[in-house]
Tab-separated table of C-alpha atoms and ligand atoms in Angstrom:
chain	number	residue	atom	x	y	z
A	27	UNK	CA	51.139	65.978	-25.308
A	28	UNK	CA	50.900	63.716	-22.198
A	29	UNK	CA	48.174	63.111	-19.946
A	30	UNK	CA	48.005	61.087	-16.896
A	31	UNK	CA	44.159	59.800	-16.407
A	32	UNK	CA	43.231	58.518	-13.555
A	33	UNK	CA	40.019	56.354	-12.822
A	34	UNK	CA	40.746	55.017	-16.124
A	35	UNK	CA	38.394	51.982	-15.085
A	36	UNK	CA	35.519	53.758	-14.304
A	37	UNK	CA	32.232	54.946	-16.453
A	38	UNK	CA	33.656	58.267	-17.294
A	39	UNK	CA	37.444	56.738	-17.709
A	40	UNK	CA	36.227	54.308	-20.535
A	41	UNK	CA	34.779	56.480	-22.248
A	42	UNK	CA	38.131	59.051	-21.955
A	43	UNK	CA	40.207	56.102	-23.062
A	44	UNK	CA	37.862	54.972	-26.278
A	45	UNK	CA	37.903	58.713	-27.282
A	46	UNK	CA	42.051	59.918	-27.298
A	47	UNK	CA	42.404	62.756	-29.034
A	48	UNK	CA	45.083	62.634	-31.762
A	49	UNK	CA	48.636	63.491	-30.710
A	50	UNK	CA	47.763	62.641	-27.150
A	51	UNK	CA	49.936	60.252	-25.076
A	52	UNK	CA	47.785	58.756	-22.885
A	53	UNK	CA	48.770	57.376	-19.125
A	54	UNK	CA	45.988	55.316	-17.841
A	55	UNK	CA	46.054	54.302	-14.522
A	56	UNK	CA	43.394	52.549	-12.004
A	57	UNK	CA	43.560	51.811	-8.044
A	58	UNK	CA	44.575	47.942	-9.323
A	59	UNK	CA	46.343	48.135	-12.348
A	60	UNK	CA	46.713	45.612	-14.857
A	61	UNK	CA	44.918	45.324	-18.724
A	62	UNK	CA	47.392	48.424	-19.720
A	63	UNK	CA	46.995	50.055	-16.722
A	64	UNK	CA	49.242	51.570	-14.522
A	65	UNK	CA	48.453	51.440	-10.467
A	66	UNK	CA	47.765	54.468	-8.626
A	67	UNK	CA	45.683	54.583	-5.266
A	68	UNK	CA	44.080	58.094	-4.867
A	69	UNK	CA	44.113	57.499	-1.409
A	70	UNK	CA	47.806	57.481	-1.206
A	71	UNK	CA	48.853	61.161	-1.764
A	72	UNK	CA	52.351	60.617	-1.567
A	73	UNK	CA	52.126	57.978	-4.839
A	74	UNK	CA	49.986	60.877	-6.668
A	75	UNK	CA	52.793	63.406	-6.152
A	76	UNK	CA	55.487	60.643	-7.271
A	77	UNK	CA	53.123	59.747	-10.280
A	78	UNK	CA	53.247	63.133	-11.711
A	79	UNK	CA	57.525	63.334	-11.109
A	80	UNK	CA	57.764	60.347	-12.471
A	81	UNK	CA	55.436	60.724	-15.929
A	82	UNK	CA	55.845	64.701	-16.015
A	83	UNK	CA	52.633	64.817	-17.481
A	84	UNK	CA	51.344	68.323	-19.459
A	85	UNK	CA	48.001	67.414	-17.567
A	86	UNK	CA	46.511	65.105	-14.788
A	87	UNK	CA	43.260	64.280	-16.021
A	88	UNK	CA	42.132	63.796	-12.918
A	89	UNK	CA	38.691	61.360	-13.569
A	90	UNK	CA	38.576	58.978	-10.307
A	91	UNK	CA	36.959	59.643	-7.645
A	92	UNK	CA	35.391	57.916	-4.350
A	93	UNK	CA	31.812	58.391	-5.972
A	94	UNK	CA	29.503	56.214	-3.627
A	95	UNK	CA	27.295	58.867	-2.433
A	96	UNK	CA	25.138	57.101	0.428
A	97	UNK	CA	28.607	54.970	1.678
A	98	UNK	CA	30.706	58.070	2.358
A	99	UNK	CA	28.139	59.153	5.029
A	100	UNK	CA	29.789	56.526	6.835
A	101	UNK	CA	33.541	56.715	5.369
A	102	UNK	CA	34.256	60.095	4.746
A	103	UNK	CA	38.265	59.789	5.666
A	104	UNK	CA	38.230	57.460	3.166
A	105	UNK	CA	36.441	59.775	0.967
A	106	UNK	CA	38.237	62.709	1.604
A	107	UNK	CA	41.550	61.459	0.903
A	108	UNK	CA	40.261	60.038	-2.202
A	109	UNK	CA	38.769	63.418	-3.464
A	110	UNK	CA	40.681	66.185	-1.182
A	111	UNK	CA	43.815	64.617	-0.625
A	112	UNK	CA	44.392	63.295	-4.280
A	113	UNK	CA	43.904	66.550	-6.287
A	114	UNK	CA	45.709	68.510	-3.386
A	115	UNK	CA	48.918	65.982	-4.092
A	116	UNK	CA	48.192	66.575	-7.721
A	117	UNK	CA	47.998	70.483	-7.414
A	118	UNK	CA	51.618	70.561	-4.916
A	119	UNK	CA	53.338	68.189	-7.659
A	120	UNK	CA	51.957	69.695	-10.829
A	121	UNK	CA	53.044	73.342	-9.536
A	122	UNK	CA	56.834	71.933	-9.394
A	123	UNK	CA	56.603	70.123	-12.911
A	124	UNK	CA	54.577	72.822	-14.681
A	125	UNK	CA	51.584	70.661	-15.933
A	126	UNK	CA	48.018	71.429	-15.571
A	127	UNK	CA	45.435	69.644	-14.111
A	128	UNK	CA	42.329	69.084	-15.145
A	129	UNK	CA	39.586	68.138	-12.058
A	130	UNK	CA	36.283	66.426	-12.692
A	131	UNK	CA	33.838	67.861	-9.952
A	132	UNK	CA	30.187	67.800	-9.540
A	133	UNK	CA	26.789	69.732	-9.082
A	134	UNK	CA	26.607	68.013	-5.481
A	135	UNK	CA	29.165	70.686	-4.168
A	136	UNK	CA	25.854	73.369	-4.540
A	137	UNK	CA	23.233	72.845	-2.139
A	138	UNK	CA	20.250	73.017	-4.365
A	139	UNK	CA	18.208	75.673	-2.567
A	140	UNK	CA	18.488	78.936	-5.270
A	141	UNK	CA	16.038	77.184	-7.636
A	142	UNK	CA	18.107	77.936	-10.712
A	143	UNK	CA	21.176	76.807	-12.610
A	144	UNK	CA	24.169	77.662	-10.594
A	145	UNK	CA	26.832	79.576	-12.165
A	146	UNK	CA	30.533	78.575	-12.742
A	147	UNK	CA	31.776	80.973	-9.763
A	148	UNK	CA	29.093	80.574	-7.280
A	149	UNK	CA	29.819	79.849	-3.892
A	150	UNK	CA	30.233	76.105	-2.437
A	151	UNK	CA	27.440	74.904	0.079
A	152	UNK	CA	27.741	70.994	0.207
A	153	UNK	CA	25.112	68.999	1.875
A	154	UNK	CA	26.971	65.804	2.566
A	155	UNK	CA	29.870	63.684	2.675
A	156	UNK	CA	30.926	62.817	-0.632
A	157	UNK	CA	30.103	66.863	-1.199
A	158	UNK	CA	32.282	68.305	1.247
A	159	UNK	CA	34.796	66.363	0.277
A	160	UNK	CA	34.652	67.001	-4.024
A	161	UNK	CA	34.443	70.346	-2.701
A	162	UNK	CA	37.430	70.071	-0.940
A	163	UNK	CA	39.448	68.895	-3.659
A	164	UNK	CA	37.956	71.940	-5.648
A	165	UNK	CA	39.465	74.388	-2.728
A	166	UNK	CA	42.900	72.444	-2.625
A	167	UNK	CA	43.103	72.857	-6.215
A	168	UNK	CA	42.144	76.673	-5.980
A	169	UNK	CA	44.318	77.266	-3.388
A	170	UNK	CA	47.475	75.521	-4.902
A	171	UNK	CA	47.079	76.926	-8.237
A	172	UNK	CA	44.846	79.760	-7.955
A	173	UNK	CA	46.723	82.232	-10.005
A	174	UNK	CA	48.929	80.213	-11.827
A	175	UNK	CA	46.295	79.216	-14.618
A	176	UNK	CA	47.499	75.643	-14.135
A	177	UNK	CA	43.979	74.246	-12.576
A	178	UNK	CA	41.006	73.840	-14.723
A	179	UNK	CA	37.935	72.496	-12.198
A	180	UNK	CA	34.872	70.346	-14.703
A	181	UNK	CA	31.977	69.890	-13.018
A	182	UNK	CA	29.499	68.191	-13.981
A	183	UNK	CA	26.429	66.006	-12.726
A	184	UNK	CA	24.502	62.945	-12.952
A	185	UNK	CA	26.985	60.891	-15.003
A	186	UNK	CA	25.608	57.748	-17.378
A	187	UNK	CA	27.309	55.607	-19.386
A	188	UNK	CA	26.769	51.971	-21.198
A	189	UNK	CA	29.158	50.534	-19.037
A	190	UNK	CA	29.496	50.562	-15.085
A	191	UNK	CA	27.594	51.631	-12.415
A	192	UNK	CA	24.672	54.351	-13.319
A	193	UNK	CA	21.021	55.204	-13.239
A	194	UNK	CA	20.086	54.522	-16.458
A	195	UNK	CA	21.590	50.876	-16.367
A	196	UNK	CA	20.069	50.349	-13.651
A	197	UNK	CA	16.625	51.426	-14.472
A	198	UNK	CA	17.432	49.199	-17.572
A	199	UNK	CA	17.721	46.696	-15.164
A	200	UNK	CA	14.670	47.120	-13.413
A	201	UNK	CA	12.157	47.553	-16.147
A	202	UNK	CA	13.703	43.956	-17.582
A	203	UNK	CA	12.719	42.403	-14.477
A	204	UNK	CA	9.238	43.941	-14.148
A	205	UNK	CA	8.151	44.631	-17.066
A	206	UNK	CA	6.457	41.535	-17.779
A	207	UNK	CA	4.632	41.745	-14.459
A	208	UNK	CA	3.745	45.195	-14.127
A	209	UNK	CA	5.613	45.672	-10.935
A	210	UNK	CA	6.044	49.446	-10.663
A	211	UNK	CA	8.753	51.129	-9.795
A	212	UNK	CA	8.914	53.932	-7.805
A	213	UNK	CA	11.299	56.793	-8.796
A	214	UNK	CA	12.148	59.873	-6.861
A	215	UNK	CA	10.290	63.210	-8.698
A	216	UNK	CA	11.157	66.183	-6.888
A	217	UNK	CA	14.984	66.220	-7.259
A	218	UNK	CA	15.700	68.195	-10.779
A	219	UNK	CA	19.345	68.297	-12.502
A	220	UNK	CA	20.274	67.045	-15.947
A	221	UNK	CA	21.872	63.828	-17.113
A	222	UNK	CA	25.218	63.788	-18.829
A	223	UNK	CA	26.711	61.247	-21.013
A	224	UNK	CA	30.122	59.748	-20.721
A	225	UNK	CA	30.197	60.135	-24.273
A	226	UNK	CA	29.747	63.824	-24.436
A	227	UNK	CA	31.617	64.534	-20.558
A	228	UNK	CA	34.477	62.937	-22.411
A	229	UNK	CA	34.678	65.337	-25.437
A	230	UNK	CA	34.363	68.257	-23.029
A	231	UNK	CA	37.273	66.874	-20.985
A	232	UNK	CA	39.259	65.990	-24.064
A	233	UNK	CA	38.282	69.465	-25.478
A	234	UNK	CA	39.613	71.905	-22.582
A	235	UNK	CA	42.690	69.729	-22.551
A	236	UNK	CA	43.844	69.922	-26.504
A	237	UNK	CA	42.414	73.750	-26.555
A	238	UNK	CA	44.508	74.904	-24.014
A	239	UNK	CA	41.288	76.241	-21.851
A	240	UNK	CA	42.530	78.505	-18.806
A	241	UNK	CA	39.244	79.323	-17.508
A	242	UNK	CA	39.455	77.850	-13.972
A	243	UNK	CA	35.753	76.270	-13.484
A	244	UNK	CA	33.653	74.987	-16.104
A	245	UNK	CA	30.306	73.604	-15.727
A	246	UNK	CA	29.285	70.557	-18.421
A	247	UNK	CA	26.058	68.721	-18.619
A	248	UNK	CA	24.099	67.776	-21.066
A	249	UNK	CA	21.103	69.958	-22.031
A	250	UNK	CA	17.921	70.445	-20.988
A	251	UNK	CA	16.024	69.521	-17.028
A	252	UNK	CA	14.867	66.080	-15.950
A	253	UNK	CA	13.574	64.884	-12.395
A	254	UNK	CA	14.583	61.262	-11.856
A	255	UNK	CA	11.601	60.042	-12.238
A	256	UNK	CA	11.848	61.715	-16.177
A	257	UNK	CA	14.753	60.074	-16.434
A	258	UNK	CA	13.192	56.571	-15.393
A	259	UNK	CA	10.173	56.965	-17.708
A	260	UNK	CA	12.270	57.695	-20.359
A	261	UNK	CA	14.957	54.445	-20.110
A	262	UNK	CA	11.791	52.553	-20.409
A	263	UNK	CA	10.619	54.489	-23.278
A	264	UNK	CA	13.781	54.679	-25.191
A	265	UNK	CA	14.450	51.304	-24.045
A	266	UNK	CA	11.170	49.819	-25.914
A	267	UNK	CA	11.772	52.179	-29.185
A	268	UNK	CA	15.398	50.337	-29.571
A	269	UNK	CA	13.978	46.903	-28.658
A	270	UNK	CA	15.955	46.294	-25.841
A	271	UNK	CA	12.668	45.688	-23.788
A	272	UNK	CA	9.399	43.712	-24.618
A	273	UNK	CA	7.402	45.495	-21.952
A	274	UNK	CA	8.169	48.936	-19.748
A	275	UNK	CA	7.525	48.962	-16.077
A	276	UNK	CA	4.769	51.260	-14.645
A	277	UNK	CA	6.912	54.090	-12.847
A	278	UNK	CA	5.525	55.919	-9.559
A	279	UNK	CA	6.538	59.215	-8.669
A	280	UNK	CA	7.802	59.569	-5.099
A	281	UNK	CA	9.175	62.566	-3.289
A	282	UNK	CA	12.303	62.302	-1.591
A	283	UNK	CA	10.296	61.794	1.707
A	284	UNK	CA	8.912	58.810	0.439
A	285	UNK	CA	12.544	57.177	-0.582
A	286	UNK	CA	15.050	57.771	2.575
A	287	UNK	CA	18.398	57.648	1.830
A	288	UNK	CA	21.471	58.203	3.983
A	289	UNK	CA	23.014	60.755	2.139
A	290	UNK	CA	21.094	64.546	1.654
A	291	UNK	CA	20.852	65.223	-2.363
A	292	UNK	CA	20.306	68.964	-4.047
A	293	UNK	CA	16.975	69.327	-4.874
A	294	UNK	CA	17.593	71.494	-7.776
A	295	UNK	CA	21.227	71.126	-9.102
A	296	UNK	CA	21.385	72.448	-12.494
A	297	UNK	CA	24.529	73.993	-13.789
A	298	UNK	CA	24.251	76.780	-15.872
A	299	UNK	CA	26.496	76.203	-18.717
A	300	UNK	CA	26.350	78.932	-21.140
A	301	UNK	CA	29.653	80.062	-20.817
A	302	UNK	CA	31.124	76.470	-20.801
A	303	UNK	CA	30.053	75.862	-23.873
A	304	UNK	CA	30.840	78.927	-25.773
A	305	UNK	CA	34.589	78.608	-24.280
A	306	UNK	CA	35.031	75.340	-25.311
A	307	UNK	CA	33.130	75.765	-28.622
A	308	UNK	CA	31.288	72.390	-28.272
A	309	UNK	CA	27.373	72.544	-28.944
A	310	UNK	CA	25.269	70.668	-26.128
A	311	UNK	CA	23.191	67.005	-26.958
A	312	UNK	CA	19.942	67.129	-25.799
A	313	UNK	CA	19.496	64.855	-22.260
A	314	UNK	CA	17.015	62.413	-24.067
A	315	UNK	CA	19.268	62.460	-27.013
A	316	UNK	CA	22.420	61.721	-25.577
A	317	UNK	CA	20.355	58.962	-23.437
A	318	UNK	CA	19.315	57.155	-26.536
A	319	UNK	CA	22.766	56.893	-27.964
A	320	UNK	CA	24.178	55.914	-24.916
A	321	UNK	CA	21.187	53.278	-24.988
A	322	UNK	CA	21.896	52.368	-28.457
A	323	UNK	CA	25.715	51.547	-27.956
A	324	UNK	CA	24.240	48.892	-24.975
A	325	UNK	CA	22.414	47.268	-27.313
B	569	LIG	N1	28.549	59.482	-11.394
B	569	LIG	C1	27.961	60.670	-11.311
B	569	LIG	O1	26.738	60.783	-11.326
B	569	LIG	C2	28.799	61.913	-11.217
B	569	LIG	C3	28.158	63.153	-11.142
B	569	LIG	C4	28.925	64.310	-11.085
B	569	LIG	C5	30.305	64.222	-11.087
B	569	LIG	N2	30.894	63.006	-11.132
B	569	LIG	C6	32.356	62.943	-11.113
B	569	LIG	O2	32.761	62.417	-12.360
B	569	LIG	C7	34.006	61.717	-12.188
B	569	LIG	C8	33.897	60.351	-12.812
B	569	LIG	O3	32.918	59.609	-12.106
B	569	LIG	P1	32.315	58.271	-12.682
B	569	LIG	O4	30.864	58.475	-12.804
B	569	LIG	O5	33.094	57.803	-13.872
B	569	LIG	O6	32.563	57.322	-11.432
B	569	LIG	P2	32.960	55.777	-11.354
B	569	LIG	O7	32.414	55.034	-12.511
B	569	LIG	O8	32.584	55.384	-9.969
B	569	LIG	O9	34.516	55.822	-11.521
B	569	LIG	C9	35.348	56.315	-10.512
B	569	LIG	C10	36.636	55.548	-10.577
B	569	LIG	O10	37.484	56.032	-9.535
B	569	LIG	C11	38.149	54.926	-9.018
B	569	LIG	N3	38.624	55.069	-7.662
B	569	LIG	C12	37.928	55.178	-6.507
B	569	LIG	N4	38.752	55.181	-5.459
B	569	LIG	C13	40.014	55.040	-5.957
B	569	LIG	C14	41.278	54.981	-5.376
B	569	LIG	N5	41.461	55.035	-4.046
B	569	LIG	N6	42.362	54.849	-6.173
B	569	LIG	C15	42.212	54.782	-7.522
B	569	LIG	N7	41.010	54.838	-8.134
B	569	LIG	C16	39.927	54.973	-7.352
B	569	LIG	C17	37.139	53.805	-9.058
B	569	LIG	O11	37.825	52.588	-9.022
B	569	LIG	P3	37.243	51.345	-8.234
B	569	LIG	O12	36.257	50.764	-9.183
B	569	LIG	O13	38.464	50.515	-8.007
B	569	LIG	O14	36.608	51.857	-6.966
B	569	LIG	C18	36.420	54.058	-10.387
B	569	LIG	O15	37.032	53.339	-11.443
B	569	LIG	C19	34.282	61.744	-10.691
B	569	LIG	O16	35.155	62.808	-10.402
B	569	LIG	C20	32.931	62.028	-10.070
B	569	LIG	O17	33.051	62.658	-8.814
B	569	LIG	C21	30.185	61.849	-11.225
């Protein structure tokens, strides 16, 4: 079977790429290119739709995204033709060739106000940029192959990995440097979702592909509820445990008044994903668990 990844370079990519399922050709590609890599700009929906003639892939694994949350405030064409325009070109081409595509979303598409998890086919209500425009690559996807049981939309939500750009690295980050001393941090606590790691996003996206799944939405995080600031406090904790810190930093719970930002987050953006799981027969890792091994493999 062949699948065309793209965002091969990214947190969620690497951990695709170190975790190919057997009998899986694997196209990697990344805006630049290079270190096995084939070039493809999301932004250029024209070189999407020639990817997919070119490679007739079975799926588009579709794993890049514009992802810079507070920046697409102020770029969302940029955004949008990164996360609309690219699965839309993806959709058009794959419903010629006959492949499926498989689109990594996110629980920033819900607007966090029903104070519980939010089912697979609940409604959209994004509350900004970067949002609107995963949300429009979920409708272009729906609308171009609604029916046809060739789209499969993943979403999931506050991504962490031991490599790239992430939360938990950078809390790392900050209790190193004030640890020692005793500079508090101060973390947001009244914005409640659930981490997922790259390691286990990877085996759900590796699992819909090789079992065929038709469902078209599927919700995977890890399991369990954490504010932020849970998630802060327990970097540091883990952190010490494994020895990768001498000393944790005090952490100071905040509300999101207290830490503007330009972009408007879900307060509560849990996805419910009981039904996820049972269709694609994978058992969920425990938030704090999944946190430690993802701590464990950057040590
Ligand atoms: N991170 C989260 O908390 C989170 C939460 C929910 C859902 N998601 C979704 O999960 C998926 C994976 O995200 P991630 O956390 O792995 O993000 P990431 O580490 O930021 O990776 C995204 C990748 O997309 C690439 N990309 C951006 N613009 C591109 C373009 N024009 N052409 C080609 N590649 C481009 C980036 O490459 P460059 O480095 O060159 O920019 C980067 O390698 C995305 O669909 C994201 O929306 C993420």
């Amino acid at each position: 079977m062949k699948v065309l990844l793209t965002g091969a370079a990214g947190q969620l990519g690497q951990a695709l790429r170190q975790q190919v399922p057997a009998g899986v050709e694997l196209i990697a590609s990344s805006r630049a290119g290079g270190e096995g890599l084939v070039a493809l700009d999301l932004a250029d929906a024209q070189a999407c739709c020639t990817a997919v003639h070119e490679h007739r892939p079975d799926w588009v694994l579709n794993g890049g995204a514009y992802t810079a949350v507070d920046k697409a405030e102020s770029e969302p064409e940029l955004a949008l033709a990164v996360n609309g325009g690219a699965p839309r070109a993806f959709a058009e081409a794959l419903l010629d060739t006959g492949g499926r595509l498989l689109q990594v979303s996110t629980d920033f598409v819900f607007n966090g106000q029903q104070g519980s998890p939010y089912r697979p086919e609940q409604s959209r209500d994004p509350l900004g940029a970067y949002g609107r425009t995963k949300a429009a690559g979920e409708e272009a996807v729906e609308a171009v192959l609604g029916g046809s049981g060739q789209g499969v939309i993943l979403r999931t939500s506050w991504v962490m990995g031991p490599v790239g750009k992430n939360f938990a690295l950078t809390m790392l980050r900050l209790h190193r440097e004030r640890g020692a001393s005793g500079q508090a941090l101060g973390v947001v606590e009244d914005q409640v979702g659930c981490p997922t790691s790259t390691h286990t996003l990877a085996a759900a996206c590796w699992r819909t592909i090789t079992a065929g799944i038709s469902e078209p939405v599927l919700h995977w995080s890890d399991a369990g509820a954490a504010s932020w600031y849970d998630v802060a406090v327990a970097v540091g904790e883990l952190a010490l445990e494994l020895g990768l810190l001498e000393h944790m930093a005090p952490v100071n719970a905040l509300t999101t008044a207290e830490y503007p930002l330009p972009a408007q987050r879900p307060s509560y953006s849990l996805l419910d994903c009981s039904s996820s799981r049972k269709a694609l027969e994978l058992a969920p890792t425990p938030w704090r668990q999944a946190l430690r091994q993802l701590l464990e493999a950057v040590a």
